[in-house]
XYZ file of C-alpha atoms in Angstrom:
449
model
C -2.155 -23.812 -47.914
C -4.350 -26.729 -46.886
C -7.146 -24.431 -45.667
C -7.660 -22.868 -49.090
C -10.896 -23.796 -50.773
C -10.322 -21.903 -54.000
C -9.135 -25.055 -55.782
C -11.736 -27.371 -54.263
C -14.033 -29.260 -56.568
C -17.711 -28.455 -56.534
C -19.976 -30.990 -54.867
C -19.219 -33.975 -52.659
C -16.786 -36.846 -53.153
C -18.327 -39.935 -54.789
C -20.471 -42.188 -52.644
C -23.618 -44.323 -52.514
C -27.024 -42.791 -53.090
C -29.180 -42.603 -49.964
C -32.758 -41.810 -49.042
C -34.055 -38.274 -48.618
C -34.582 -38.497 -44.843
C -32.156 -41.095 -43.501
C -29.402 -40.809 -46.069
C -27.351 -44.022 -46.012
C -28.237 -45.099 -42.488
C -30.134 -48.200 -43.642
C -27.116 -49.313 -45.693
C -24.677 -49.006 -42.817
C -26.127 -51.736 -40.637
C -24.794 -53.175 -37.382
C -21.447 -54.165 -38.948
C -20.672 -50.622 -39.955
C -17.021 -51.465 -40.625
C -18.114 -53.545 -43.635
C -19.881 -50.496 -45.006
C -16.725 -48.414 -44.519
C -14.549 -51.013 -46.235
C -16.928 -51.360 -49.194
C -17.137 -47.578 -49.451
C -13.355 -47.180 -49.659
C -12.909 -50.038 -52.115
C -15.726 -48.828 -54.348
C -15.207 -45.060 -54.328
C -11.547 -44.575 -53.454
C -9.475 -42.830 -50.805
C -12.051 -40.106 -50.183
C -15.759 -40.929 -50.334
C -18.932 -39.425 -48.933
C -22.162 -40.614 -47.349
C -24.909 -39.182 -45.156
C -26.550 -40.146 -41.866
C -29.737 -38.141 -41.460
C -28.620 -34.520 -41.709
C -24.921 -35.310 -41.144
C -22.584 -35.218 -44.130
C -19.575 -37.496 -43.701
C -16.405 -38.087 -45.682
C -14.565 -41.390 -45.286
C -10.845 -40.795 -45.795
C -8.377 -43.670 -46.128
C -5.269 -42.136 -47.722
C -2.499 -41.702 -45.081
C -1.562 -38.218 -46.322
C -5.162 -37.024 -46.110
C -5.531 -38.538 -42.632
C -2.393 -36.691 -41.568
C -3.830 -33.465 -42.951
C -6.909 -33.883 -40.744
C -5.204 -35.103 -37.576
C -2.036 -32.996 -37.761
C -1.849 -30.216 -40.370
C -5.405 -28.903 -39.999
C -6.071 -30.314 -36.529
C -6.866 -26.896 -35.007
C -9.768 -26.522 -37.434
C -11.500 -29.731 -36.349
C -13.214 -30.958 -33.184
C -14.388 -34.415 -32.168
C -17.385 -35.489 -34.233
C -20.964 -36.086 -33.077
C -20.281 -39.777 -32.398
C -17.665 -38.934 -29.763
C -19.838 -36.211 -28.251
C -22.571 -38.777 -27.649
C -20.404 -40.158 -24.835
C -19.896 -36.880 -22.967
C -22.626 -37.785 -20.422
C -20.395 -40.620 -19.152
C -16.887 -39.306 -19.962
C -17.554 -35.668 -19.106
C -14.796 -33.302 -20.149
C -11.959 -35.827 -20.101
C -9.141 -36.153 -22.624
C -11.257 -38.074 -25.146
C -14.068 -35.519 -25.324
C -12.541 -32.137 -24.378
C -11.306 -29.635 -26.964
C -9.053 -26.675 -27.618
C -6.945 -24.925 -25.012
C -8.624 -26.808 -22.176
C -7.721 -30.171 -23.727
C -4.138 -29.051 -24.315
C -3.816 -27.854 -20.713
C -5.165 -31.176 -19.427
C -2.918 -33.206 -21.723
C 0.160 -31.355 -20.471
C -1.010 -31.709 -16.886
C -1.476 -35.474 -17.215
C 1.538 -36.297 -19.367
C 3.892 -36.774 -16.362
C 1.555 -39.505 -15.083
C 2.519 -41.556 -18.139
C 6.280 -41.059 -18.088
C 8.077 -44.258 -19.080
C 9.595 -44.770 -15.641
C 6.199 -44.580 -13.940
C 4.502 -46.829 -16.498
C 7.245 -49.465 -16.136
C 6.710 -49.457 -12.371
C 3.264 -50.967 -12.931
C 4.658 -54.174 -14.490
C 4.723 -56.073 -11.150
C 1.048 -55.233 -10.562
C 0.172 -56.587 -14.006
C 2.138 -59.766 -13.308
C 0.639 -60.223 -9.833
C -2.969 -59.874 -10.989
C -2.401 -62.138 -13.988
C -1.017 -64.790 -11.635
C -4.108 -64.411 -9.462
C -6.351 -64.989 -12.491
C -4.368 -68.062 -13.549
C -4.674 -69.531 -10.061
C -8.438 -69.744 -10.602
C -8.155 -71.604 -13.897
C -7.925 -75.351 -14.418
C -7.365 -77.620 -17.447
C -10.604 -78.442 -19.232
C -12.428 -75.405 -17.861
C -14.754 -73.619 -20.301
C -14.183 -69.864 -20.303
C -15.258 -66.792 -22.224
C -11.968 -65.153 -23.155
C -13.492 -61.693 -23.419
C -15.018 -62.010 -19.951
C -11.794 -63.330 -18.418
C -9.512 -60.718 -19.949
C -11.986 -57.917 -19.245
C -11.990 -58.926 -15.592
C -8.202 -58.993 -15.496
C -7.582 -55.695 -17.267
C -10.334 -54.059 -15.222
C -8.574 -55.216 -12.054
C -5.254 -53.887 -13.392
C -6.884 -50.553 -14.279
C -8.472 -50.212 -10.827
C -5.199 -51.060 -9.085
C -2.946 -48.813 -11.184
C -5.467 -45.972 -11.444
C -7.020 -45.908 -7.979
C -4.867 -48.312 -5.932
C -7.973 -50.488 -5.377
C -8.230 -54.280 -5.072
C -11.924 -54.636 -4.254
C -13.612 -57.118 -6.619
C -17.111 -55.994 -5.628
C -16.381 -52.356 -6.420
C -14.957 -53.356 -9.806
C -18.111 -55.293 -10.670
C -20.304 -52.338 -9.719
C -18.280 -49.947 -11.891
C -18.170 -52.338 -14.843
C -21.874 -53.136 -14.756
C -23.017 -49.519 -14.652
C -20.374 -48.371 -17.146
C -21.241 -51.020 -19.732
C -24.960 -50.375 -19.308
C -24.356 -46.692 -20.022
C -22.003 -47.340 -22.957
C -24.447 -49.796 -24.573
C -27.315 -47.313 -24.270
C -25.264 -44.417 -25.628
C -23.979 -46.538 -28.516
C -27.549 -47.423 -29.461
C -28.248 -43.712 -29.928
C -25.658 -43.611 -32.737
C -27.689 -46.070 -34.793
C -30.804 -43.894 -34.796
C -31.631 -41.041 -37.126
C -33.168 -39.202 -34.169
C -32.905 -39.709 -30.409
C -34.804 -37.877 -27.714
C -32.661 -35.681 -25.419
C -31.522 -37.408 -22.228
C -33.693 -35.133 -20.102
C -36.852 -36.631 -21.633
C -38.016 -39.234 -19.049
C -38.364 -42.268 -21.311
C -37.681 -45.672 -19.686
C -34.417 -45.976 -21.667
C -33.251 -42.499 -20.677
C -34.131 -43.104 -17.029
C -32.063 -46.321 -16.988
C -29.209 -44.540 -18.735
C -29.185 -41.596 -16.318
C -29.281 -44.012 -13.383
C -26.302 -45.978 -14.750
C -24.315 -42.768 -15.312
C -25.136 -41.520 -11.814
C -24.048 -44.848 -10.299
C -20.663 -44.777 -12.037
C -20.037 -41.153 -11.115
C -20.945 -41.787 -7.477
C -18.542 -44.742 -7.277
C -15.664 -42.819 -8.849
C -16.359 -39.780 -6.640
C -16.066 -42.150 -3.692
C -12.707 -43.439 -4.948
C -11.422 -39.866 -5.251
C -12.659 -38.878 -1.791
C -11.035 -41.973 -0.299
C -7.763 -41.230 -2.066
C -7.725 -37.626 -0.830
C -8.247 -38.817 2.755
C -5.175 -41.092 2.717
C -1.470 -40.705 1.978
C -0.903 -40.541 -1.768
C 0.695 -43.591 -3.357
C 2.158 -44.928 -6.605
C -1.023 -44.865 -8.669
C -2.275 -42.683 -11.493
C -4.938 -40.919 -9.432
C -2.308 -39.849 -6.884
C -0.138 -38.347 -9.610
C -3.169 -36.581 -11.100
C -4.156 -35.141 -7.700
C -0.642 -33.764 -7.241
C -0.242 -32.426 -10.794
C -0.012 -28.627 -10.994
C -0.371 -26.181 -13.835
C 2.135 -23.359 -14.251
C -0.117 -21.060 -12.238
C -0.196 -23.547 -9.359
C -3.791 -24.721 -9.876
C -4.758 -28.381 -9.789
C -7.628 -30.468 -11.097
C -11.002 -30.178 -9.409
C -12.720 -33.330 -8.152
C -15.097 -33.169 -11.117
C -12.209 -33.028 -13.594
C -10.406 -35.807 -11.754
C -13.561 -37.897 -12.120
C -13.879 -37.168 -15.837
C -10.229 -38.049 -16.486
C -10.373 -41.115 -14.256
C -13.467 -42.474 -15.998
C -11.881 -41.848 -19.380
C -8.655 -43.597 -18.381
C -10.520 -46.478 -16.763
C -12.646 -47.152 -19.834
C -9.721 -46.751 -22.232
C -7.362 -48.590 -19.911
C -9.181 -51.856 -19.576
C -11.561 -52.495 -22.461
C -9.169 -51.854 -25.343
C -6.429 -54.068 -23.905
C -8.926 -56.802 -23.038
C -10.127 -56.805 -26.624
C -6.566 -56.864 -27.977
C -5.885 -59.960 -25.874
C -9.177 -61.585 -26.840
C -8.698 -61.122 -30.574
C -5.023 -62.094 -30.339
C -5.901 -65.438 -28.801
C -8.670 -65.949 -31.335
C -6.184 -65.450 -34.168
C -3.585 -67.682 -32.506
C -6.182 -70.430 -32.078
C -6.568 -70.395 -35.859
C -2.828 -70.202 -36.667
C -0.855 -72.963 -34.976
C 2.499 -72.022 -36.559
C 2.370 -68.472 -35.183
C 1.466 -69.849 -31.767
C 4.404 -72.297 -31.920
C 6.817 -69.448 -32.706
C 5.459 -67.484 -29.759
C 5.902 -70.404 -27.377
C 9.455 -70.922 -28.649
C 10.294 -67.254 -27.996
C 8.878 -67.420 -24.476
C 10.783 -70.613 -23.702
C 14.031 -69.105 -24.944
C 13.687 -65.717 -23.225
C 11.519 -66.362 -20.175
C 11.854 -70.033 -19.344
C 8.413 -70.197 -17.785
C 8.544 -67.035 -15.683
C 6.267 -64.024 -16.100
C 8.010 -61.230 -18.029
C 9.061 -58.046 -16.336
C 9.662 -54.612 -17.839
C 13.262 -55.495 -18.733
C 12.136 -58.422 -20.901
C 9.962 -56.444 -23.303
C 12.699 -55.606 -25.810
C 13.725 -59.277 -25.980
C 10.269 -60.405 -27.180
C 10.081 -59.166 -30.798
C 7.762 -61.915 -32.037
C 5.369 -61.286 -29.152
C 5.304 -57.618 -30.138
C 4.743 -58.568 -33.786
C 1.792 -60.801 -32.874
C 0.145 -58.002 -30.891
C 0.718 -55.469 -33.682
C -0.750 -57.846 -36.238
C -3.790 -58.570 -34.060
C -4.399 -54.834 -33.663
C -4.056 -54.440 -37.418
C -6.856 -56.907 -38.124
C -8.964 -56.145 -35.031
C -8.122 -52.587 -33.965
C -9.643 -51.939 -30.521
C -10.939 -48.583 -31.826
C -12.015 -48.942 -35.448
C -12.729 -45.302 -36.447
C -11.805 -41.724 -35.560
C -14.022 -38.775 -36.450
C -13.475 -35.025 -36.690
C -15.961 -32.237 -37.418
C -14.849 -29.167 -39.358
C -15.244 -25.863 -37.529
C -14.677 -23.827 -40.703
C -14.691 -24.427 -44.463
C -11.651 -26.463 -45.498
C -10.144 -28.291 -48.460
C -9.340 -31.991 -48.373
C -8.280 -34.124 -51.305
C -9.449 -31.456 -53.732
C -12.963 -31.310 -52.228
C -14.594 -28.618 -50.145
C -15.286 -29.631 -46.550
C -18.004 -27.326 -45.289
C -18.190 -26.274 -41.674
C -20.081 -28.968 -39.755
C -19.101 -31.811 -42.101
C -17.563 -34.866 -40.451
C -14.394 -36.628 -41.565
C -14.162 -40.298 -40.627
C -10.884 -42.226 -40.670
C -11.219 -45.963 -40.076
C -8.375 -48.117 -38.806
C -10.379 -51.142 -39.949
C -10.149 -49.803 -43.506
C -6.614 -48.383 -43.437
C -5.147 -51.524 -41.884
C -6.535 -53.567 -44.767
C -4.985 -51.519 -47.564
C -3.078 -53.990 -49.790
C -0.756 -51.162 -50.857
C 0.815 -51.273 -47.400
C -0.211 -54.739 -46.182
C -0.002 -57.398 -48.930
C -2.586 -60.163 -48.457
C -4.297 -57.873 -45.937
C -6.790 -60.374 -44.497
C -3.999 -62.796 -43.597
C -2.747 -62.992 -40.013
C 0.996 -62.867 -40.550
C 3.027 -61.456 -37.635
C 6.256 -61.882 -39.612
C 5.406 -58.795 -41.655
C 6.426 -56.678 -38.627
C 9.857 -58.259 -38.085
C 11.812 -56.482 -40.827
C 11.200 -52.868 -39.839
C 7.801 -52.457 -41.491
C 6.626 -49.991 -38.823
C 9.440 -47.619 -39.736
C 8.698 -47.783 -43.486
C 4.958 -47.231 -43.348
C 3.446 -43.782 -43.788
C 2.510 -42.426 -40.380
C -1.214 -43.035 -40.817
C -1.215 -46.359 -42.640
C -1.224 -48.053 -39.219
C -2.584 -46.139 -36.222
C -4.309 -48.365 -33.641
C -3.725 -45.728 -30.942
C -4.795 -42.751 -33.062
C -2.327 -40.057 -33.974
C -1.290 -36.438 -33.955
C -1.528 -34.475 -30.721
C -4.328 -36.764 -29.594
C -2.319 -39.974 -29.780
C -3.525 -42.208 -26.938
C -1.737 -41.105 -23.789
C -1.657 -44.681 -22.482
C -0.300 -46.460 -25.575
C 2.938 -47.601 -23.857
C 0.961 -48.785 -20.836
C -1.334 -50.818 -23.092
C 1.479 -52.454 -25.064
C 3.345 -53.439 -21.895
C 0.183 -54.846 -20.339
C -0.727 -56.858 -23.444
C 2.800 -58.293 -23.667
C 2.995 -59.298 -20.001
C -0.459 -60.885 -19.931
C -0.070 -62.668 -23.275
C 3.258 -64.247 -22.263
C 2.167 -65.105 -18.720
C -1.031 -66.788 -19.848
C 0.390 -68.392 -22.990
C 3.237 -70.164 -21.231
C 0.755 -72.047 -19.076
C -2.352 -72.478 -21.229
C -3.527 -72.720 -24.791
C -7.115 -72.203 -25.902
C -9.396 -74.281 -28.084
C -12.436 -72.439 -29.378
C -15.762 -74.043 -28.584
C -16.841 -76.070 -31.641
C -20.180 -74.260 -31.836
C -18.683 -70.787 -31.311
C -20.042 -68.065 -33.587
C -17.403 -65.381 -33.957
C -18.557 -61.959 -35.084
C -17.920 -58.336 -34.190
C -20.138 -55.791 -32.466
C -18.818 -52.308 -33.264
C -19.400 -49.856 -30.415
C -16.770 -47.321 -29.309
C -14.582 -50.395 -29.422
C -15.037 -53.704 -31.224
C -15.970 -56.570 -28.871
C -16.950 -60.024 -30.142
C -20.707 -60.065 -30.593
C -21.252 -63.416 -28.886
C -18.199 -63.517 -26.645
C -15.225 -65.810 -27.230
C -16.008 -69.270 -25.723
C -13.004 -71.546 -25.380
C -11.628 -74.469 -23.369
C -8.406 -74.271 -21.356
C -5.626 -76.754 -22.105
C -2.319 -76.989 -20.272
C 0.623 -76.052 -22.456
């Protein structure tokens, strides 16, 4: 059995030597994905490193990843990196554990039934059209900013039924301030508890309080009006088998989790997709040809999605090279065996999509942007955890179908009207946080198609 440790090797998997106090923290650096990739390529499919007092294994073999996320899932919890974000995400689906998580997942699953998700396509099309109406040929834009604004508006409308631009800006500003501050804590060997009144902690607590107050207001407003066709309404009405429903606090935690996951990841997928297309004219030409043939200039609806295979392939390939979430972590709650090594209770297992998606065993010429690789049934031939941009196992992203539909509709609607030319002085780099935004934005100029 996978839990047995009688056959485990003594000691840790191979890995780089670190310092006595900080371990390998100084080697990781701001582009931590490069460290992960070097680690896997140097030491193999299971390697080890240390951050302060935390022992971590980096696992990149699909079978080992499946063992962690599926076979032995009940013996792991989210790792310390995910728990850092509990002050903002509360006890939502991303951060909750055990029986409570399972109860919440079952309670929320009906909110993401295919029929309900497809009903949001007109909202996505309407808000994309509104964004396009504000654009003009020759205008300089930051693609990340533009797509973040759009997907945030879509998230607010589909989640809360809200159209207010000012409320969206307030939520986004406070949320990003909190996320940036919490992310910075991951890069430190030691951080003071949030209750210590340092200037940074005071700003962080204020940002968290602002977001929570805004979302509490959305929930109160929703409860005071007739329920509608939005996710919050379905969550308010959802009942467990014993007839109980979510409290306002749990509604807030789930809503904040869905809002963050529902806009930033899709915005980044669109941003990196257009970056890659701007560098690969032939792929862009094939996309435009598919849109002309299938759509003829109109915005796609839910019924068009199956008729856009190259569009789907482009999005899958962009998420392969620039996965919105670049790593998943689990902490062992008991002693385990993995890959022949003993995983002690408290050790963390990291699995990086950035690393797995660049494995030449499954993706020949892995750094190449080549959407065609997805057109001959590759997804069905790959091991389950060779490609997993939405995670996997029981904790597969609940909104994965929503995100794919949104990315397809927006990409086709925008791309039929405009193409993008990167600013000649643009510096393109990544800034790994929970997600992977471009470090300096994505400046480009609009050109009519």
